[in-house]
Amino acid sequence: MRAPDESWRLFIALAIPASVRAKLKAHIDRLRKSCPEVSASWSREENLHLTLKFLGETPVAKVESLAQAAARTANGLEPFELVVKGCGSFPPRGQPRVLWVGIEDPSGGLSKLHQRLEDECFQAGFAREQRAFHPHLTIARLRKPPGSRQLAELHKEIGFEAETVGMSALILVRSELRPEGSKHSAIAQHDLRLP
């Protein structure tokens, strides 16, 4: 039985196809091998995804309304394609803290999906994200400065060859933080579909 005040760390995302996750893993492995001294938390292949909305700690009692907001978002939107390409780091100036691989949205489908998700979640009582949406795939979080600039430069220099991927489902995910790394569990999946 769950405690009435129990909460789960949640986010809503798009899954990345296994073939692209494997290429991202190869990129990560190359960076790790080139700069083994850099202190970083690297994304595991099975956890690579495109976050649309991070909700953080959310009362379990609100999970169903969040799943329904995701379902309403997916209903009426058709699948679309994204392009995974390019490499960068956050922040754009100063000490790099996050390495990312870029996302391009040539059809505008991602922007439409994101805005609709924000609207549906707001209607369900969840706060809107105040920051602008910059779609990306996080591949590493850099923990300590030594070597991080060199690693970020290598990441940008190597680049990531463009991959076009189909997006067809919205996923509500629970993230459990563990010493060995985050464990992600899909709570609900909603296929994009026209009515």
PDB file of C-alpha atoms in Angstrom:
ATOM      1  CA  MET A   1       0.000   0.000   0.000  1.00  0.00           C
ATOM      2  CA  ARG A   2       1.337   3.447  -0.947  1.00  0.00           C
ATOM      3  CA  ALA A   3       1.729   6.234   1.563  1.00  0.00           C
ATOM      4  CA  PRO A   4      -0.792   9.017   0.859  1.00  0.00           C
ATOM      5  CA  ASP A   5       2.014  11.542   0.412  1.00  0.00           C
ATOM      6  CA  GLU A   6       4.218   9.335  -1.798  1.00  0.00           C
ATOM      7  CA  SER A   7       5.643  11.035  -4.878  1.00  0.00           C
ATOM      8  CA  TRP A   8       7.388   9.865  -8.034  1.00  0.00           C
ATOM      9  CA  ARG A   9       9.998  11.659 -10.130  1.00  0.00           C
ATOM     10  CA  LEU A  10       8.308  11.958 -13.543  1.00  0.00           C
ATOM     11  CA  PHE A  11       8.875  13.233 -17.061  1.00  0.00           C
ATOM     12  CA  ILE A  12       7.121  12.956 -20.415  1.00  0.00           C
ATOM     13  CA  ALA A  13       9.261  12.015 -23.392  1.00  0.00           C
ATOM     14  CA  LEU A  14       9.550  10.619 -26.881  1.00  0.00           C
ATOM     15  CA  ALA A  15      11.395   7.321 -27.233  1.00  0.00           C
ATOM     16  CA  ILE A  16      14.454   7.215 -29.466  1.00  0.00           C
ATOM     17  CA  PRO A  17      14.682   4.180 -31.789  1.00  0.00           C
ATOM     18  CA  ALA A  18      17.171   1.481 -30.737  1.00  0.00           C
ATOM     19  CA  SER A  19      19.297   1.954 -33.875  1.00  0.00           C
ATOM     20  CA  VAL A  20      19.892   5.632 -33.047  1.00  0.00           C
ATOM     21  CA  ARG A  21      20.481   4.885 -29.359  1.00  0.00           C
ATOM     22  CA  ALA A  22      23.202   2.418 -30.450  1.00  0.00           C
ATOM     23  CA  LYS A  23      24.905   5.145 -32.530  1.00  0.00           C
ATOM     24  CA  LEU A  24      24.659   7.568 -29.607  1.00  0.00           C
ATOM     25  CA  LYS A  25      26.226   4.905 -27.353  1.00  0.00           C
ATOM     26  CA  ALA A  26      29.119   4.502 -29.818  1.00  0.00           C
ATOM     27  CA  HIS A  27      29.622   8.299 -29.720  1.00  0.00           C
ATOM     28  CA  ILE A  28      29.593   8.241 -25.905  1.00  0.00           C
ATOM     29  CA  ASP A  29      32.080   5.352 -25.822  1.00  0.00           C
ATOM     30  CA  ARG A  30      34.451   7.253 -28.114  1.00  0.00           C
ATOM     31  CA  LEU A  31      34.314  10.329 -25.873  1.00  0.00           C
ATOM     32  CA  ARG A  32      34.824   8.293 -22.703  1.00  0.00           C
ATOM     33  CA  LYS A  33      37.824   6.532 -24.206  1.00  0.00           C
ATOM     34  CA  SER A  34      39.348   9.821 -25.409  1.00  0.00           C
ATOM     35  CA  CYS A  35      38.926  11.664 -22.089  1.00  0.00           C
ATOM     36  CA  PRO A  36      38.792   9.026 -19.324  1.00  0.00           C
ATOM     37  CA  GLU A  37      39.947  11.479 -16.645  1.00  0.00           C
ATOM     38  CA  VAL A  38      36.874  13.733 -16.948  1.00  0.00           C
ATOM     39  CA  SER A  39      34.342  13.298 -14.143  1.00  0.00           C
ATOM     40  CA  ALA A  40      30.988  12.810 -15.843  1.00  0.00           C
ATOM     41  CA  SER A  41      27.716  10.944 -15.464  1.00  0.00           C
ATOM     42  CA  TRP A  42      27.083   9.360 -18.854  1.00  0.00           C
ATOM     43  CA  SER A  43      23.610   8.511 -20.125  1.00  0.00           C
ATOM     44  CA  ARG A  44      23.029   4.794 -20.441  1.00  0.00           C
ATOM     45  CA  GLU A  45      21.882   3.583 -23.847  1.00  0.00           C
ATOM     46  CA  GLU A  46      18.520   2.321 -22.579  1.00  0.00           C
ATOM     47  CA  ASN A  47      17.805   5.693 -20.918  1.00  0.00           C
ATOM     48  CA  LEU A  48      18.374   7.916 -23.969  1.00  0.00           C
ATOM     49  CA  HIS A  49      15.154   9.793 -24.772  1.00  0.00           C
ATOM     50  CA  LEU A  50      13.851  13.201 -25.813  1.00  0.00           C
ATOM     51  CA  THR A  51      12.366  14.921 -22.760  1.00  0.00           C
ATOM     52  CA  LEU A  52       9.339  17.067 -23.549  1.00  0.00           C
ATOM     53  CA  LYS A  53       8.356  17.982 -19.991  1.00  0.00           C
ATOM     54  CA  PHE A  54      10.156  17.289 -16.731  1.00  0.00           C
ATOM     55  CA  LEU A  55       7.743  17.298 -13.792  1.00  0.00           C
ATOM     56  CA  GLY A  56      10.074  16.181 -11.009  1.00  0.00           C
ATOM     57  CA  GLU A  57       8.603  14.874  -7.778  1.00  0.00           C
ATOM     58  CA  THR A  58       4.880  14.461  -8.385  1.00  0.00           C
ATOM     59  CA  PRO A  59       2.299  13.094  -5.935  1.00  0.00           C
ATOM     60  CA  VAL A  60       1.275   9.574  -6.975  1.00  0.00           C
ATOM     61  CA  ALA A  61      -2.352  10.717  -6.637  1.00  0.00           C
ATOM     62  CA  LYS A  62      -1.795  13.025  -9.668  1.00  0.00           C
ATOM     63  CA  VAL A  63      -0.204  10.417 -11.950  1.00  0.00           C
ATOM     64  CA  GLU A  64      -3.507   9.378 -13.557  1.00  0.00           C
ATOM     65  CA  SER A  65      -4.461  12.974 -14.461  1.00  0.00           C
ATOM     66  CA  LEU A  66      -0.983  13.427 -15.946  1.00  0.00           C
ATOM     67  CA  ALA A  67      -1.354  10.221 -17.990  1.00  0.00           C
ATOM     68  CA  GLN A  68      -4.714  11.468 -19.252  1.00  0.00           C
ATOM     69  CA  ALA A  69      -3.185  14.824 -20.247  1.00  0.00           C
ATOM     70  CA  ALA A  70      -0.559  12.910 -22.241  1.00  0.00           C
ATOM     71  CA  ALA A  71      -3.301  10.805 -23.863  1.00  0.00           C
ATOM     72  CA  ARG A  72      -5.247  13.918 -24.886  1.00  0.00           C
ATOM     73  CA  THR A  73      -2.040  15.403 -26.307  1.00  0.00           C
ATOM     74  CA  ALA A  74      -1.330  12.342 -28.459  1.00  0.00           C
ATOM     75  CA  ASN A  75      -4.895  12.025 -29.731  1.00  0.00           C
ATOM     76  CA  GLY A  76      -5.304  14.053 -32.895  1.00  0.00           C
ATOM     77  CA  LEU A  77      -1.606  14.429 -33.736  1.00  0.00           C
ATOM     78  CA  GLU A  78      -0.019  12.351 -36.430  1.00  0.00           C
ATOM     79  CA  PRO A  79       3.437  10.767 -36.219  1.00  0.00           C
ATOM     80  CA  PHE A  80       6.266  12.958 -37.517  1.00  0.00           C
ATOM     81  CA  GLU A  81       9.986  12.853 -38.221  1.00  0.00           C
ATOM     82  CA  LEU A  82      12.871  14.519 -36.419  1.00  0.00           C
ATOM     83  CA  VAL A  83      16.513  14.803 -37.368  1.00  0.00           C
ATOM     84  CA  VAL A  84      19.086  13.895 -34.717  1.00  0.00           C
ATOM     85  CA  LYS A  85      22.281  15.811 -35.522  1.00  0.00           C
ATOM     86  CA  GLY A  86      24.929  18.150 -34.215  1.00  0.00           C
ATOM     87  CA  CYS A  87      26.694  18.328 -30.872  1.00  0.00           C
ATOM     88  CA  GLY A  88      26.946  20.997 -28.223  1.00  0.00           C
ATOM     89  CA  SER A  89      27.087  21.774 -24.531  1.00  0.00           C
ATOM     90  CA  PHE A  90      25.211  23.774 -21.911  1.00  0.00           C
ATOM     91  CA  PRO A  91      25.787  26.471 -20.948  1.00  0.00           C
ATOM     92  CA  PRO A  92      26.898  27.801 -24.338  1.00  0.00           C
ATOM     93  CA  ARG A  93      29.609  29.920 -22.644  1.00  0.00           C
ATOM     94  CA  GLY A  94      31.656  29.213 -19.563  1.00  0.00           C
ATOM     95  CA  GLN A  95      32.240  25.868 -17.911  1.00  0.00           C
ATOM     96  CA  PRO A  96      30.359  23.080 -19.762  1.00  0.00           C
ATOM     97  CA  ARG A  97      27.979  21.116 -17.518  1.00  0.00           C
ATOM     98  CA  VAL A  98      25.914  19.120 -20.043  1.00  0.00           C
ATOM     99  CA  LEU A  99      26.839  17.494 -23.354  1.00  0.00           C
ATOM    100  CA  TRP A 100      23.997  17.121 -25.820  1.00  0.00           C
ATOM    101  CA  VAL A 101      23.177  15.903 -29.321  1.00  0.00           C
ATOM    102  CA  GLY A 102      20.815  18.169 -31.226  1.00  0.00           C
ATOM    103  CA  ILE A 103      17.302  17.717 -32.553  1.00  0.00           C
ATOM    104  CA  GLU A 104      15.902  19.407 -35.653  1.00  0.00           C
ATOM    105  CA  ASP A 105      12.162  19.626 -36.307  1.00  0.00           C
ATOM    106  CA  PRO A 106      11.761  20.151 -40.073  1.00  0.00           C
ATOM    107  CA  SER A 107       8.018  19.381 -40.110  1.00  0.00           C
ATOM    108  CA  GLY A 108       7.146  21.449 -37.036  1.00  0.00           C
ATOM    109  CA  GLY A 109       5.549  18.334 -35.513  1.00  0.00           C
ATOM    110  CA  LEU A 110       7.670  18.468 -32.376  1.00  0.00           C
ATOM    111  CA  SER A 111       6.861  22.118 -31.691  1.00  0.00           C
ATOM    112  CA  LYS A 112       3.162  21.414 -32.138  1.00  0.00           C
ATOM    113  CA  LEU A 113       3.338  18.364 -29.851  1.00  0.00           C
ATOM    114  CA  HIS A 114       5.276  20.260 -27.174  1.00  0.00           C
ATOM    115  CA  GLN A 115       2.869  23.207 -27.134  1.00  0.00           C
ATOM    116  CA  ARG A 116      -0.148  20.919 -26.983  1.00  0.00           C
ATOM    117  CA  LEU A 117       1.440  18.935 -24.128  1.00  0.00           C
ATOM    118  CA  GLU A 118       2.100  22.125 -22.160  1.00  0.00           C
ATOM    119  CA  ASP A 119      -1.528  23.224 -22.715  1.00  0.00           C
ATOM    120  CA  GLU A 120      -2.991  19.845 -21.670  1.00  0.00           C
ATOM    121  CA  CYS A 121      -0.779  19.577 -18.591  1.00  0.00           C
ATOM    122  CA  PHE A 122      -1.688  23.137 -17.573  1.00  0.00           C
ATOM    123  CA  GLN A 123      -5.402  22.304 -17.923  1.00  0.00           C
ATOM    124  CA  ALA A 124      -4.778  19.298 -15.654  1.00  0.00           C
ATOM    125  CA  GLY A 125      -3.238  21.517 -12.963  1.00  0.00           C
ATOM    126  CA  PHE A 126       0.480  21.253 -13.743  1.00  0.00           C
ATOM    127  CA  ALA A 127       2.660  24.343 -14.076  1.00  0.00           C
ATOM    128  CA  ARG A 128       3.866  25.500 -17.473  1.00  0.00           C
ATOM    129  CA  GLU A 129       7.602  25.343 -18.143  1.00  0.00           C
ATOM    130  CA  GLN A 130       8.941  28.905 -17.982  1.00  0.00           C
ATOM    131  CA  ARG A 131      12.100  28.275 -19.992  1.00  0.00           C
ATOM    132  CA  ALA A 132      12.097  28.100 -23.785  1.00  0.00           C
ATOM    133  CA  PHE A 133      12.021  24.574 -25.214  1.00  0.00           C
ATOM    134  CA  HIS A 134      15.392  23.557 -26.690  1.00  0.00           C
ATOM    135  CA  PRO A 135      15.018  19.940 -27.839  1.00  0.00           C
ATOM    136  CA  HIS A 136      18.144  17.858 -27.330  1.00  0.00           C
ATOM    137  CA  LEU A 137      19.368  14.470 -26.145  1.00  0.00           C
ATOM    138  CA  THR A 138      21.494  14.713 -22.998  1.00  0.00           C
ATOM    139  CA  ILE A 139      24.431  12.325 -23.238  1.00  0.00           C
ATOM    140  CA  ALA A 140      26.456  13.449 -20.189  1.00  0.00           C
ATOM    141  CA  ARG A 141      26.430  15.659 -17.119  1.00  0.00           C
ATOM    142  CA  LEU A 142      29.899  16.958 -16.308  1.00  0.00           C
ATOM    143  CA  ARG A 143      30.595  16.835 -12.570  1.00  0.00           C
ATOM    144  CA  LYS A 144      33.972  18.566 -12.165  1.00  0.00           C
ATOM    145  CA  PRO A 145      35.743  21.216 -14.262  1.00  0.00           C
ATOM    146  CA  PRO A 146      39.090  19.531 -14.995  1.00  0.00           C
ATOM    147  CA  GLY A 147      39.060  18.407 -18.625  1.00  0.00           C
ATOM    148  CA  SER A 148      35.426  19.349 -19.245  1.00  0.00           C
ATOM    149  CA  ARG A 149      36.211  22.051 -21.839  1.00  0.00           C
ATOM    150  CA  GLN A 150      38.490  19.659 -23.731  1.00  0.00           C
ATOM    151  CA  LEU A 151      35.761  17.000 -23.678  1.00  0.00           C
ATOM    152  CA  ALA A 152      33.087  19.468 -24.857  1.00  0.00           C
ATOM    153  CA  GLU A 153      35.330  20.619 -27.725  1.00  0.00           C
ATOM    154  CA  LEU A 154      36.028  17.021 -28.777  1.00  0.00           C
ATOM    155  CA  HIS A 155      32.292  16.273 -28.646  1.00  0.00           C
ATOM    156  CA  LYS A 156      31.581  19.199 -30.993  1.00  0.00           C
ATOM    157  CA  GLU A 157      34.518  18.319 -33.262  1.00  0.00           C
ATOM    158  CA  ILE A 158      33.457  14.680 -33.685  1.00  0.00           C
ATOM    159  CA  GLY A 159      29.858  15.680 -34.325  1.00  0.00           C
ATOM    160  CA  PHE A 160      26.937  13.343 -34.874  1.00  0.00           C
ATOM    161  CA  GLU A 161      25.932  12.362 -38.397  1.00  0.00           C
ATOM    162  CA  ALA A 162      22.323  13.261 -39.171  1.00  0.00           C
ATOM    163  CA  GLU A 163      19.748  10.530 -38.531  1.00  0.00           C
ATOM    164  CA  THR A 164      16.099  10.972 -39.471  1.00  0.00           C
ATOM    165  CA  VAL A 165      13.818   9.241 -36.970  1.00  0.00           C
ATOM    166  CA  GLY A 166      10.084   8.689 -36.802  1.00  0.00           C
ATOM    167  CA  MET A 167       8.278   9.748 -33.635  1.00  0.00           C
ATOM    168  CA  SER A 168       5.016   7.967 -32.985  1.00  0.00           C
ATOM    169  CA  ALA A 169       4.377   7.715 -29.225  1.00  0.00           C
ATOM    170  CA  LEU A 170       4.386   9.865 -26.111  1.00  0.00           C
ATOM    171  CA  ILE A 171       5.623   8.175 -22.916  1.00  0.00           C
ATOM    172  CA  LEU A 172       5.076   9.059 -19.256  1.00  0.00           C
ATOM    173  CA  VAL A 173       8.195   7.886 -17.411  1.00  0.00           C
ATOM    174  CA  ARG A 174       9.092   7.350 -13.760  1.00  0.00           C
ATOM    175  CA  SER A 175      12.761   7.980 -12.980  1.00  0.00           C
ATOM    176  CA  GLU A 176      14.189   6.361  -9.856  1.00  0.00           C
ATOM    177  CA  LEU A 177      17.583   7.697  -8.795  1.00  0.00           C
ATOM    178  CA  ARG A 178      19.888   4.887  -7.704  1.00  0.00           C
ATOM    179  CA  PRO A 179      23.612   4.672  -6.908  1.00  0.00           C
ATOM    180  CA  GLU A 180      24.223   2.715 -10.131  1.00  0.00           C
ATOM    181  CA  GLY A 181      22.288   5.274 -12.199  1.00  0.00           C
ATOM    182  CA  SER A 182      18.701   6.225 -12.940  1.00  0.00           C
ATOM    183  CA  LYS A 183      16.153   3.514 -13.611  1.00  0.00           C
ATOM    184  CA  HIS A 184      13.425   4.578 -16.048  1.00  0.00           C
ATOM    185  CA  SER A 185      10.049   2.828 -16.110  1.00  0.00           C
ATOM    186  CA  ALA A 186       7.287   3.638 -18.590  1.00  0.00           C
ATOM    187  CA  ILE A 187       4.029   4.272 -16.722  1.00  0.00           C
ATOM    188  CA  ALA A 188       1.919   5.014 -19.789  1.00  0.00           C
ATOM    189  CA  GLN A 189       2.449   5.149 -23.542  1.00  0.00           C
ATOM    190  CA  HIS A 190       0.142   6.946 -25.964  1.00  0.00           C
ATOM    191  CA  ASP A 191       0.431   6.561 -29.723  1.00  0.00           C
ATOM    192  CA  LEU A 192       0.161   9.696 -31.837  1.00  0.00           C
ATOM    193  CA  ARG A 193      -2.926   9.279 -33.996  1.00  0.00           C
ATOM    194  CA  LEU A 194      -5.422  11.271 -35.952  1.00  0.00           C
ATOM    195  CA  PRO A 195      -9.050  10.949 -34.767  1.00  0.00           C
TER     196      PRO A 195
END
